[in-house]
Amino acid sequence: MKNNYEKYRSAWLIGSAGGIGQSLSKVLSEYVEKISFCDMKNSPIIMNENSNFWKINCADDKQFIKFADESVKMFGAPDLMLITAGHVSSAELINTSPDELDKIYSNNFKLVSIALKLFFEKCLKENNISKNIIIVSSNAGLESRPNQPVYAAMKSAINSLVKS
């Protein structure tokens, strides 16, 4: 991240209520002037005039589009996006219901895909301003996980998307 002399103008933190997101939200104000937080859980974050929280399902494209539009209107296009959201599942494939498969897919790969697409769309007009993206994945996407095959597959898909 940049030092205190080069603060980001605006950032999105997607998945701000969980452990990693909550930890990042506490230090993010040192590096960012205006912060947009979103999560499907209530905000544990202390808000001020330089931040706003949206309680949304980040994997729902309509809700995320509304978040992105409102955030850009409020704070301008983001210079930084951090994604910490995700759904961990220890279900073996044979025991994973169709609903659980959808939840693992939606809250991992789909969420990241939607966020990346909208981040790029909102930043297209600012070609001369450098942008940064941080996506927190899992070592489950890098190694065999016999007890978490679907979760590992989604994290591997995220890693492949980022590499591509």
Short mmCIF file of N, CA and C in Angstrom, two decimals:
data_model
loop_
_atom_site.label_atom_id
_atom_site.label_comp_id
_atom_site.label_asym_id
_atom_site.label_seq_id
_atom_site.Cartn_x
_atom_site.Cartn_y
_atom_site.Cartn_z
N MET A 1 0.83 -1.18 0.00
CA MET A 1 0.00 0.00 0.00
C MET A 1 0.87 1.25 0.00
N LYS A 2 0.27 2.33 -0.40
CA LYS A 2 0.99 3.59 -0.46
C LYS A 2 1.29 4.09 0.95
N ASN A 3 2.25 5.00 1.04
CA ASN A 3 2.55 5.58 2.36
C ASN A 3 1.59 6.73 2.65
N ASN A 4 1.69 7.33 3.81
CA ASN A 4 0.75 8.38 4.22
C ASN A 4 0.78 9.61 3.32
N TYR A 5 1.85 9.81 2.57
CA TYR A 5 1.95 10.98 1.69
C TYR A 5 1.25 10.76 0.37
N GLU A 6 0.90 9.54 0.08
CA GLU A 6 0.26 9.22 -1.19
C GLU A 6 -1.02 8.44 -0.93
N LYS A 7 -1.96 9.03 -0.23
CA LYS A 7 -3.20 8.35 0.08
C LYS A 7 -4.02 8.07 -1.17
N TYR A 8 -4.70 6.93 -1.16
CA TYR A 8 -5.69 6.65 -2.20
C TYR A 8 -6.86 7.60 -1.98
N ARG A 9 -7.47 8.03 -3.08
CA ARG A 9 -8.64 8.91 -2.95
C ARG A 9 -9.86 8.16 -2.43
N SER A 10 -10.09 6.98 -3.00
CA SER A 10 -11.30 6.24 -2.67
C SER A 10 -11.03 4.75 -2.79
N ALA A 11 -11.69 3.96 -1.92
CA ALA A 11 -11.52 2.51 -1.96
C ALA A 11 -12.83 1.80 -1.67
N TRP A 12 -12.92 0.57 -2.17
CA TRP A 12 -14.01 -0.33 -1.84
C TRP A 12 -13.42 -1.47 -1.01
N LEU A 13 -14.05 -1.80 0.11
CA LEU A 13 -13.70 -2.99 0.88
C LEU A 13 -14.93 -3.88 0.88
N ILE A 14 -14.82 -4.98 0.17
CA ILE A 14 -15.93 -5.91 -0.02
C ILE A 14 -15.72 -7.10 0.91
N GLY A 15 -16.65 -7.25 1.85
CA GLY A 15 -16.50 -8.27 2.87
C GLY A 15 -15.87 -7.67 4.11
N SER A 16 -16.45 -6.59 4.60
CA SER A 16 -15.82 -5.82 5.68
C SER A 16 -16.19 -6.30 7.07
N ALA A 17 -17.14 -7.21 7.21
CA ALA A 17 -17.60 -7.61 8.54
C ALA A 17 -16.87 -8.84 9.09
N GLY A 18 -16.25 -9.63 8.22
CA GLY A 18 -15.55 -10.83 8.66
C GLY A 18 -14.20 -10.52 9.27
N GLY A 19 -13.51 -11.55 9.70
CA GLY A 19 -12.24 -11.38 10.40
C GLY A 19 -11.19 -10.61 9.63
N ILE A 20 -10.88 -11.03 8.41
CA ILE A 20 -9.86 -10.34 7.61
C ILE A 20 -10.35 -8.95 7.21
N GLY A 21 -11.58 -8.86 6.75
CA GLY A 21 -12.14 -7.57 6.35
C GLY A 21 -12.21 -6.59 7.50
N GLN A 22 -12.61 -7.09 8.66
CA GLN A 22 -12.70 -6.23 9.83
C GLN A 22 -11.32 -5.71 10.22
N SER A 23 -10.31 -6.57 10.17
CA SER A 23 -8.94 -6.14 10.48
C SER A 23 -8.45 -5.10 9.49
N LEU A 24 -8.71 -5.33 8.21
CA LEU A 24 -8.29 -4.37 7.18
C LEU A 24 -9.03 -3.04 7.34
N SER A 25 -10.29 -3.10 7.70
CA SER A 25 -11.07 -1.86 7.82
C SER A 25 -10.51 -0.95 8.91
N LYS A 26 -9.90 -1.54 9.92
CA LYS A 26 -9.35 -0.75 11.02
C LYS A 26 -8.13 0.07 10.60
N VAL A 27 -7.34 -0.44 9.66
CA VAL A 27 -6.13 0.27 9.25
C VAL A 27 -6.28 1.00 7.91
N LEU A 28 -7.36 0.71 7.20
CA LEU A 28 -7.53 1.28 5.86
C LEU A 28 -7.57 2.80 5.85
N SER A 29 -8.12 3.40 6.88
CA SER A 29 -8.23 4.86 6.91
C SER A 29 -6.87 5.56 6.90
N GLU A 30 -5.81 4.86 7.25
CA GLU A 30 -4.46 5.43 7.17
C GLU A 30 -4.02 5.62 5.72
N TYR A 31 -4.62 4.85 4.81
CA TYR A 31 -4.17 4.81 3.43
C TYR A 31 -5.19 5.36 2.43
N VAL A 32 -6.43 5.58 2.88
CA VAL A 32 -7.50 5.96 1.97
C VAL A 32 -8.29 7.13 2.54
N GLU A 33 -8.60 8.11 1.68
CA GLU A 33 -9.37 9.27 2.11
C GLU A 33 -10.85 8.95 2.29
N LYS A 34 -11.47 8.25 1.32
CA LYS A 34 -12.90 7.92 1.35
C LYS A 34 -13.06 6.43 1.14
N ILE A 35 -13.84 5.77 2.02
CA ILE A 35 -13.95 4.31 1.97
C ILE A 35 -15.40 3.88 1.89
N SER A 36 -15.67 2.98 0.95
CA SER A 36 -16.99 2.36 0.82
C SER A 36 -16.86 0.91 1.27
N PHE A 37 -17.61 0.56 2.31
CA PHE A 37 -17.61 -0.80 2.85
C PHE A 37 -18.90 -1.49 2.45
N CYS A 38 -18.83 -2.79 2.18
CA CYS A 38 -20.05 -3.54 1.97
C CYS A 38 -19.89 -4.97 2.48
N ASP A 39 -21.00 -5.50 2.99
CA ASP A 39 -21.04 -6.86 3.50
C ASP A 39 -22.51 -7.22 3.69
N MET A 40 -22.78 -8.52 3.76
CA MET A 40 -24.17 -8.94 4.00
C MET A 40 -24.50 -8.95 5.50
N LYS A 41 -23.47 -8.81 6.33
CA LYS A 41 -23.68 -8.73 7.78
C LYS A 41 -23.66 -7.26 8.20
N ASN A 42 -24.09 -7.00 9.42
CA ASN A 42 -24.05 -5.64 9.93
C ASN A 42 -22.62 -5.14 10.04
N SER A 43 -22.46 -3.86 9.89
CA SER A 43 -21.14 -3.25 9.93
C SER A 43 -20.59 -3.19 11.35
N PRO A 44 -19.40 -3.75 11.55
CA PRO A 44 -18.75 -3.60 12.84
C PRO A 44 -17.83 -2.38 12.85
N ILE A 45 -17.89 -1.62 11.79
CA ILE A 45 -16.95 -0.55 11.53
C ILE A 45 -17.48 0.77 12.08
N ILE A 46 -16.62 1.55 12.65
CA ILE A 46 -16.99 2.89 13.09
C ILE A 46 -16.98 3.79 11.85
N MET A 47 -18.12 4.35 11.56
CA MET A 47 -18.27 5.14 10.34
C MET A 47 -18.04 6.62 10.67
N ASN A 48 -17.59 7.36 9.63
CA ASN A 48 -17.44 8.80 9.76
C ASN A 48 -17.82 9.44 8.43
N GLU A 49 -17.61 10.74 8.29
CA GLU A 49 -18.02 11.44 7.06
C GLU A 49 -17.21 11.00 5.84
N ASN A 50 -16.12 10.29 6.04
CA ASN A 50 -15.29 9.83 4.94
C ASN A 50 -15.50 8.35 4.61
N SER A 51 -16.59 7.78 5.14
CA SER A 51 -16.87 6.37 4.85
C SER A 51 -18.37 6.13 4.83
N ASN A 52 -18.74 5.03 4.20
CA ASN A 52 -20.14 4.63 4.19
C ASN A 52 -20.20 3.11 4.11
N PHE A 53 -21.25 2.53 4.69
CA PHE A 53 -21.44 1.09 4.69
C PHE A 53 -22.75 0.74 4.00
N TRP A 54 -22.68 -0.26 3.12
CA TRP A 54 -23.85 -0.80 2.45
C TRP A 54 -24.03 -2.24 2.92
N LYS A 55 -25.19 -2.54 3.49
CA LYS A 55 -25.51 -3.92 3.86
C LYS A 55 -26.19 -4.56 2.66
N ILE A 56 -25.41 -5.34 1.92
CA ILE A 56 -25.92 -5.97 0.69
C ILE A 56 -25.35 -7.37 0.56
N ASN A 57 -26.00 -8.15 -0.29
CA ASN A 57 -25.44 -9.43 -0.72
C ASN A 57 -24.51 -9.08 -1.88
N CYS A 58 -23.22 -9.08 -1.64
CA CYS A 58 -22.25 -8.64 -2.65
C CYS A 58 -22.23 -9.55 -3.88
N ALA A 59 -22.78 -10.75 -3.77
CA ALA A 59 -22.83 -11.67 -4.91
C ALA A 59 -24.08 -11.46 -5.76
N ASP A 60 -24.94 -10.57 -5.35
CA ASP A 60 -26.14 -10.24 -6.12
C ASP A 60 -25.79 -9.07 -7.04
N ASP A 61 -25.80 -9.33 -8.34
CA ASP A 61 -25.33 -8.30 -9.27
C ASP A 61 -26.13 -7.01 -9.19
N LYS A 62 -27.43 -7.07 -8.99
CA LYS A 62 -28.24 -5.85 -8.91
C LYS A 62 -27.88 -5.04 -7.66
N GLN A 63 -27.71 -5.72 -6.53
CA GLN A 63 -27.33 -5.02 -5.31
C GLN A 63 -25.92 -4.44 -5.42
N PHE A 64 -25.02 -5.19 -6.05
CA PHE A 64 -23.65 -4.70 -6.16
C PHE A 64 -23.57 -3.53 -7.14
N ILE A 65 -24.34 -3.56 -8.21
CA ILE A 65 -24.38 -2.44 -9.14
C ILE A 65 -24.86 -1.18 -8.42
N LYS A 66 -25.91 -1.33 -7.59
CA LYS A 66 -26.42 -0.18 -6.83
C LYS A 66 -25.34 0.35 -5.89
N PHE A 67 -24.64 -0.56 -5.19
CA PHE A 67 -23.53 -0.16 -4.31
C PHE A 67 -22.48 0.61 -5.10
N ALA A 68 -22.05 0.06 -6.24
CA ALA A 68 -21.00 0.70 -7.04
C ALA A 68 -21.43 2.08 -7.52
N ASP A 69 -22.66 2.18 -8.03
CA ASP A 69 -23.16 3.47 -8.51
C ASP A 69 -23.23 4.51 -7.38
N GLU A 70 -23.78 4.11 -6.24
CA GLU A 70 -23.91 5.04 -5.11
C GLU A 70 -22.54 5.42 -4.55
N SER A 71 -21.65 4.45 -4.47
CA SER A 71 -20.31 4.72 -3.95
C SER A 71 -19.57 5.71 -4.85
N VAL A 72 -19.63 5.51 -6.15
CA VAL A 72 -18.95 6.42 -7.09
C VAL A 72 -19.57 7.81 -7.03
N LYS A 73 -20.89 7.87 -6.91
CA LYS A 73 -21.56 9.17 -6.80
C LYS A 73 -21.11 9.89 -5.52
N MET A 74 -20.95 9.15 -4.45
CA MET A 74 -20.59 9.72 -3.16
C MET A 74 -19.11 10.08 -3.07
N PHE A 75 -18.22 9.17 -3.51
CA PHE A 75 -16.79 9.32 -3.28
C PHE A 75 -15.92 9.33 -4.54
N GLY A 76 -16.51 9.16 -5.71
CA GLY A 76 -15.73 9.07 -6.94
C GLY A 76 -15.30 7.64 -7.20
N ALA A 77 -14.74 7.42 -8.39
CA ALA A 77 -14.28 6.07 -8.76
C ALA A 77 -13.19 5.61 -7.80
N PRO A 78 -13.21 4.34 -7.42
CA PRO A 78 -12.20 3.87 -6.46
C PRO A 78 -10.82 3.73 -7.10
N ASP A 79 -9.80 3.99 -6.30
CA ASP A 79 -8.42 3.76 -6.72
C ASP A 79 -7.94 2.39 -6.23
N LEU A 80 -8.66 1.83 -5.26
CA LEU A 80 -8.27 0.59 -4.62
C LEU A 80 -9.52 -0.23 -4.34
N MET A 81 -9.42 -1.54 -4.61
CA MET A 81 -10.49 -2.45 -4.23
C MET A 81 -9.88 -3.62 -3.49
N LEU A 82 -10.43 -3.92 -2.32
CA LEU A 82 -10.02 -5.08 -1.54
C LEU A 82 -11.21 -6.01 -1.41
N ILE A 83 -11.02 -7.27 -1.74
CA ILE A 83 -12.09 -8.25 -1.62
C ILE A 83 -11.67 -9.30 -0.60
N THR A 84 -12.41 -9.36 0.50
CA THR A 84 -12.15 -10.38 1.52
C THR A 84 -13.35 -11.29 1.71
N ALA A 85 -14.43 -11.01 1.00
CA ALA A 85 -15.66 -11.77 1.16
C ALA A 85 -15.48 -13.19 0.62
N GLY A 86 -16.25 -14.09 1.16
CA GLY A 86 -16.23 -15.47 0.69
C GLY A 86 -17.02 -16.36 1.62
N HIS A 87 -17.29 -17.56 1.17
CA HIS A 87 -18.01 -18.54 1.97
C HIS A 87 -17.18 -19.81 2.05
N VAL A 88 -16.75 -20.16 3.25
CA VAL A 88 -15.97 -21.38 3.47
C VAL A 88 -16.93 -22.53 3.67
N SER A 89 -16.64 -23.64 3.00
CA SER A 89 -17.45 -24.83 3.16
C SER A 89 -16.55 -26.05 3.29
N SER A 90 -16.86 -26.90 4.25
CA SER A 90 -16.12 -28.14 4.44
C SER A 90 -16.88 -29.34 3.90
N ALA A 91 -17.87 -29.09 3.10
CA ALA A 91 -18.68 -30.18 2.56
C ALA A 91 -17.93 -30.94 1.47
N GLU A 92 -18.00 -32.27 1.57
CA GLU A 92 -17.48 -33.10 0.49
C GLU A 92 -18.48 -33.05 -0.66
N LEU A 93 -18.03 -33.25 -1.86
CA LEU A 93 -18.89 -33.11 -3.03
C LEU A 93 -20.14 -33.97 -2.93
N ILE A 94 -19.99 -35.19 -2.51
CA ILE A 94 -21.13 -36.10 -2.44
C ILE A 94 -22.18 -35.65 -1.43
N ASN A 95 -21.77 -34.87 -0.44
CA ASN A 95 -22.68 -34.38 0.59
C ASN A 95 -23.09 -32.92 0.39
N THR A 96 -22.73 -32.34 -0.73
CA THR A 96 -23.03 -30.93 -0.97
C THR A 96 -24.34 -30.80 -1.74
N SER A 97 -25.30 -30.13 -1.12
CA SER A 97 -26.61 -29.94 -1.76
C SER A 97 -26.49 -28.92 -2.89
N PRO A 98 -27.45 -28.91 -3.82
CA PRO A 98 -27.43 -27.89 -4.87
C PRO A 98 -27.44 -26.47 -4.31
N ASP A 99 -28.17 -26.25 -3.21
CA ASP A 99 -28.18 -24.91 -2.60
C ASP A 99 -26.81 -24.53 -2.06
N GLU A 100 -26.11 -25.50 -1.43
CA GLU A 100 -24.77 -25.23 -0.91
C GLU A 100 -23.79 -24.98 -2.05
N LEU A 101 -23.93 -25.73 -3.15
CA LEU A 101 -23.08 -25.49 -4.33
C LEU A 101 -23.26 -24.06 -4.83
N ASP A 102 -24.52 -23.63 -4.93
CA ASP A 102 -24.81 -22.26 -5.38
C ASP A 102 -24.21 -21.23 -4.43
N LYS A 103 -24.32 -21.49 -3.13
CA LYS A 103 -23.80 -20.55 -2.13
C LYS A 103 -22.28 -20.45 -2.22
N ILE A 104 -21.59 -21.58 -2.37
CA ILE A 104 -20.13 -21.58 -2.49
C ILE A 104 -19.70 -20.84 -3.76
N TYR A 105 -20.38 -21.13 -4.86
CA TYR A 105 -20.07 -20.45 -6.13
C TYR A 105 -20.34 -18.95 -6.04
N SER A 106 -21.56 -18.60 -5.58
CA SER A 106 -21.97 -17.19 -5.56
C SER A 106 -21.10 -16.34 -4.66
N ASN A 107 -20.81 -16.83 -3.47
CA ASN A 107 -20.09 -16.02 -2.48
C ASN A 107 -18.58 -16.11 -2.62
N ASN A 108 -18.10 -16.78 -3.62
CA ASN A 108 -16.67 -16.83 -3.90
C ASN A 108 -16.43 -16.35 -5.33
N PHE A 109 -16.55 -17.22 -6.31
CA PHE A 109 -16.18 -16.86 -7.68
C PHE A 109 -17.08 -15.79 -8.30
N LYS A 110 -18.39 -15.95 -8.19
CA LYS A 110 -19.31 -14.98 -8.80
C LYS A 110 -19.11 -13.59 -8.20
N LEU A 111 -19.00 -13.51 -6.88
CA LEU A 111 -18.80 -12.23 -6.20
C LEU A 111 -17.55 -11.53 -6.73
N VAL A 112 -16.44 -12.24 -6.83
CA VAL A 112 -15.19 -11.64 -7.32
C VAL A 112 -15.35 -11.19 -8.76
N SER A 113 -16.00 -12.00 -9.58
CA SER A 113 -16.21 -11.64 -10.99
C SER A 113 -17.03 -10.36 -11.13
N ILE A 114 -18.13 -10.28 -10.39
CA ILE A 114 -18.98 -9.08 -10.43
C ILE A 114 -18.19 -7.86 -9.97
N ALA A 115 -17.47 -7.98 -8.86
CA ALA A 115 -16.72 -6.84 -8.32
C ALA A 115 -15.64 -6.37 -9.29
N LEU A 116 -14.90 -7.30 -9.87
CA LEU A 116 -13.86 -6.91 -10.83
C LEU A 116 -14.45 -6.19 -12.03
N LYS A 117 -15.52 -6.74 -12.58
CA LYS A 117 -16.15 -6.13 -13.76
C LYS A 117 -16.59 -4.70 -13.46
N LEU A 118 -17.26 -4.49 -12.34
CA LEU A 118 -17.74 -3.15 -12.00
C LEU A 118 -16.60 -2.20 -11.64
N PHE A 119 -15.58 -2.70 -10.98
CA PHE A 119 -14.42 -1.87 -10.67
C PHE A 119 -13.81 -1.35 -11.96
N PHE A 120 -13.60 -2.25 -12.93
CA PHE A 120 -13.02 -1.84 -14.21
C PHE A 120 -13.93 -0.84 -14.93
N GLU A 121 -15.24 -1.10 -14.94
CA GLU A 121 -16.17 -0.19 -15.59
C GLU A 121 -16.14 1.21 -14.96
N LYS A 122 -16.12 1.27 -13.64
CA LYS A 122 -16.14 2.56 -12.94
C LYS A 122 -14.82 3.32 -13.11
N CYS A 123 -13.75 2.61 -13.40
CA CYS A 123 -12.42 3.24 -13.49
C CYS A 123 -11.96 3.50 -14.91
N LEU A 124 -12.73 3.08 -15.92
CA LEU A 124 -12.31 3.20 -17.32
C LEU A 124 -11.94 4.62 -17.73
N LYS A 125 -12.65 5.59 -17.23
CA LYS A 125 -12.44 6.98 -17.66
C LYS A 125 -11.21 7.61 -17.03
N GLU A 126 -10.59 6.91 -16.09
CA GLU A 126 -9.44 7.47 -15.37
C GLU A 126 -8.16 6.71 -15.74
N ASN A 127 -7.84 6.67 -17.01
CA ASN A 127 -6.70 5.90 -17.49
C ASN A 127 -5.36 6.35 -16.92
N ASN A 128 -5.24 7.60 -16.56
CA ASN A 128 -3.95 8.11 -16.08
C ASN A 128 -3.77 7.98 -14.57
N ILE A 129 -4.76 7.40 -13.88
CA ILE A 129 -4.66 7.22 -12.42
C ILE A 129 -4.47 5.74 -12.14
N SER A 130 -3.40 5.41 -11.43
CA SER A 130 -3.14 4.00 -11.17
C SER A 130 -4.17 3.43 -10.20
N LYS A 131 -4.54 2.20 -10.45
CA LYS A 131 -5.55 1.50 -9.65
C LYS A 131 -4.92 0.23 -9.09
N ASN A 132 -5.42 -0.21 -7.94
CA ASN A 132 -4.90 -1.41 -7.30
C ASN A 132 -6.04 -2.28 -6.83
N ILE A 133 -5.82 -3.59 -6.93
CA ILE A 133 -6.80 -4.57 -6.52
C ILE A 133 -6.11 -5.59 -5.63
N ILE A 134 -6.72 -5.88 -4.49
CA ILE A 134 -6.23 -6.93 -3.60
C ILE A 134 -7.39 -7.91 -3.39
N ILE A 135 -7.16 -9.17 -3.73
CA ILE A 135 -8.18 -10.19 -3.54
C ILE A 135 -7.62 -11.23 -2.59
N VAL A 136 -8.28 -11.40 -1.46
CA VAL A 136 -7.86 -12.41 -0.50
C VAL A 136 -8.50 -13.73 -0.92
N SER A 137 -7.66 -14.69 -1.22
CA SER A 137 -8.12 -16.01 -1.65
C SER A 137 -7.86 -17.00 -0.51
N SER A 138 -7.32 -18.14 -0.82
CA SER A 138 -7.06 -19.17 0.19
C SER A 138 -6.05 -20.15 -0.37
N ASN A 139 -5.28 -20.74 0.53
CA ASN A 139 -4.37 -21.79 0.06
C ASN A 139 -5.16 -23.01 -0.41
N ALA A 140 -6.46 -23.04 -0.15
CA ALA A 140 -7.31 -24.11 -0.68
C ALA A 140 -7.32 -24.11 -2.21
N GLY A 141 -7.07 -22.96 -2.80
CA GLY A 141 -7.00 -22.87 -4.26
C GLY A 141 -5.67 -23.28 -4.83
N LEU A 142 -4.72 -23.62 -3.97
CA LEU A 142 -3.37 -23.97 -4.41
C LEU A 142 -2.99 -25.43 -4.16
N GLU A 143 -3.79 -26.11 -3.36
CA GLU A 143 -3.44 -27.48 -2.99
C GLU A 143 -4.69 -28.35 -2.95
N SER A 144 -4.49 -29.64 -2.91
CA SER A 144 -5.59 -30.58 -2.84
C SER A 144 -6.32 -30.46 -1.52
N ARG A 145 -7.63 -30.44 -1.56
CA ARG A 145 -8.45 -30.38 -0.35
C ARG A 145 -9.56 -31.44 -0.47
N PRO A 146 -9.26 -32.70 -0.19
CA PRO A 146 -10.26 -33.77 -0.33
C PRO A 146 -11.54 -33.52 0.47
N ASN A 147 -11.45 -32.82 1.59
CA ASN A 147 -12.64 -32.55 2.41
C ASN A 147 -13.31 -31.23 2.07
N GLN A 148 -12.76 -30.48 1.13
CA GLN A 148 -13.35 -29.21 0.70
C GLN A 148 -13.23 -29.04 -0.82
N PRO A 149 -13.64 -30.02 -1.60
CA PRO A 149 -13.37 -29.94 -3.04
C PRO A 149 -14.05 -28.80 -3.77
N VAL A 150 -15.29 -28.48 -3.42
CA VAL A 150 -16.01 -27.42 -4.13
C VAL A 150 -15.43 -26.06 -3.74
N TYR A 151 -15.21 -25.85 -2.45
CA TYR A 151 -14.60 -24.61 -1.98
C TYR A 151 -13.22 -24.42 -2.62
N ALA A 152 -12.41 -25.48 -2.63
CA ALA A 152 -11.07 -25.41 -3.23
C ALA A 152 -11.17 -25.08 -4.72
N ALA A 153 -12.14 -25.66 -5.40
CA ALA A 153 -12.32 -25.39 -6.83
C ALA A 153 -12.66 -23.92 -7.08
N MET A 154 -13.51 -23.34 -6.24
CA MET A 154 -13.88 -21.93 -6.41
C MET A 154 -12.69 -21.02 -6.14
N LYS A 155 -11.90 -21.32 -5.12
CA LYS A 155 -10.71 -20.51 -4.84
C LYS A 155 -9.68 -20.67 -5.95
N SER A 156 -9.56 -21.86 -6.50
CA SER A 156 -8.66 -22.08 -7.63
C SER A 156 -9.13 -21.28 -8.85
N ALA A 157 -10.45 -21.24 -9.04
CA ALA A 157 -11.01 -20.47 -10.16
C ALA A 157 -10.71 -18.98 -9.99
N ILE A 158 -10.83 -18.48 -8.76
CA ILE A 158 -10.50 -17.07 -8.49
C ILE A 158 -9.04 -16.82 -8.80
N ASN A 159 -8.16 -17.69 -8.33
CA ASN A 159 -6.72 -17.53 -8.58
C ASN A 159 -6.43 -17.53 -10.07
N SER A 160 -7.09 -18.40 -10.82
CA SER A 160 -6.89 -18.46 -12.27
C SER A 160 -7.41 -17.18 -12.95
N LEU A 161 -8.55 -16.70 -12.50
CA LEU A 161 -9.10 -15.45 -13.05
C LEU A 161 -8.12 -14.30 -12.85
N VAL A 162 -7.58 -14.19 -11.65
CA VAL A 162 -6.64 -13.11 -11.34
C VAL A 162 -5.39 -13.24 -12.19
N LYS A 163 -4.85 -14.43 -12.32
CA LYS A 163 -3.66 -14.65 -13.15
C LYS A 163 -3.92 -14.28 -14.61
N SER A 164 -5.12 -14.57 -15.07
CA SER A 164 -5.48 -14.31 -16.48
C SER A 164 -5.71 -12.84 -16.73
#
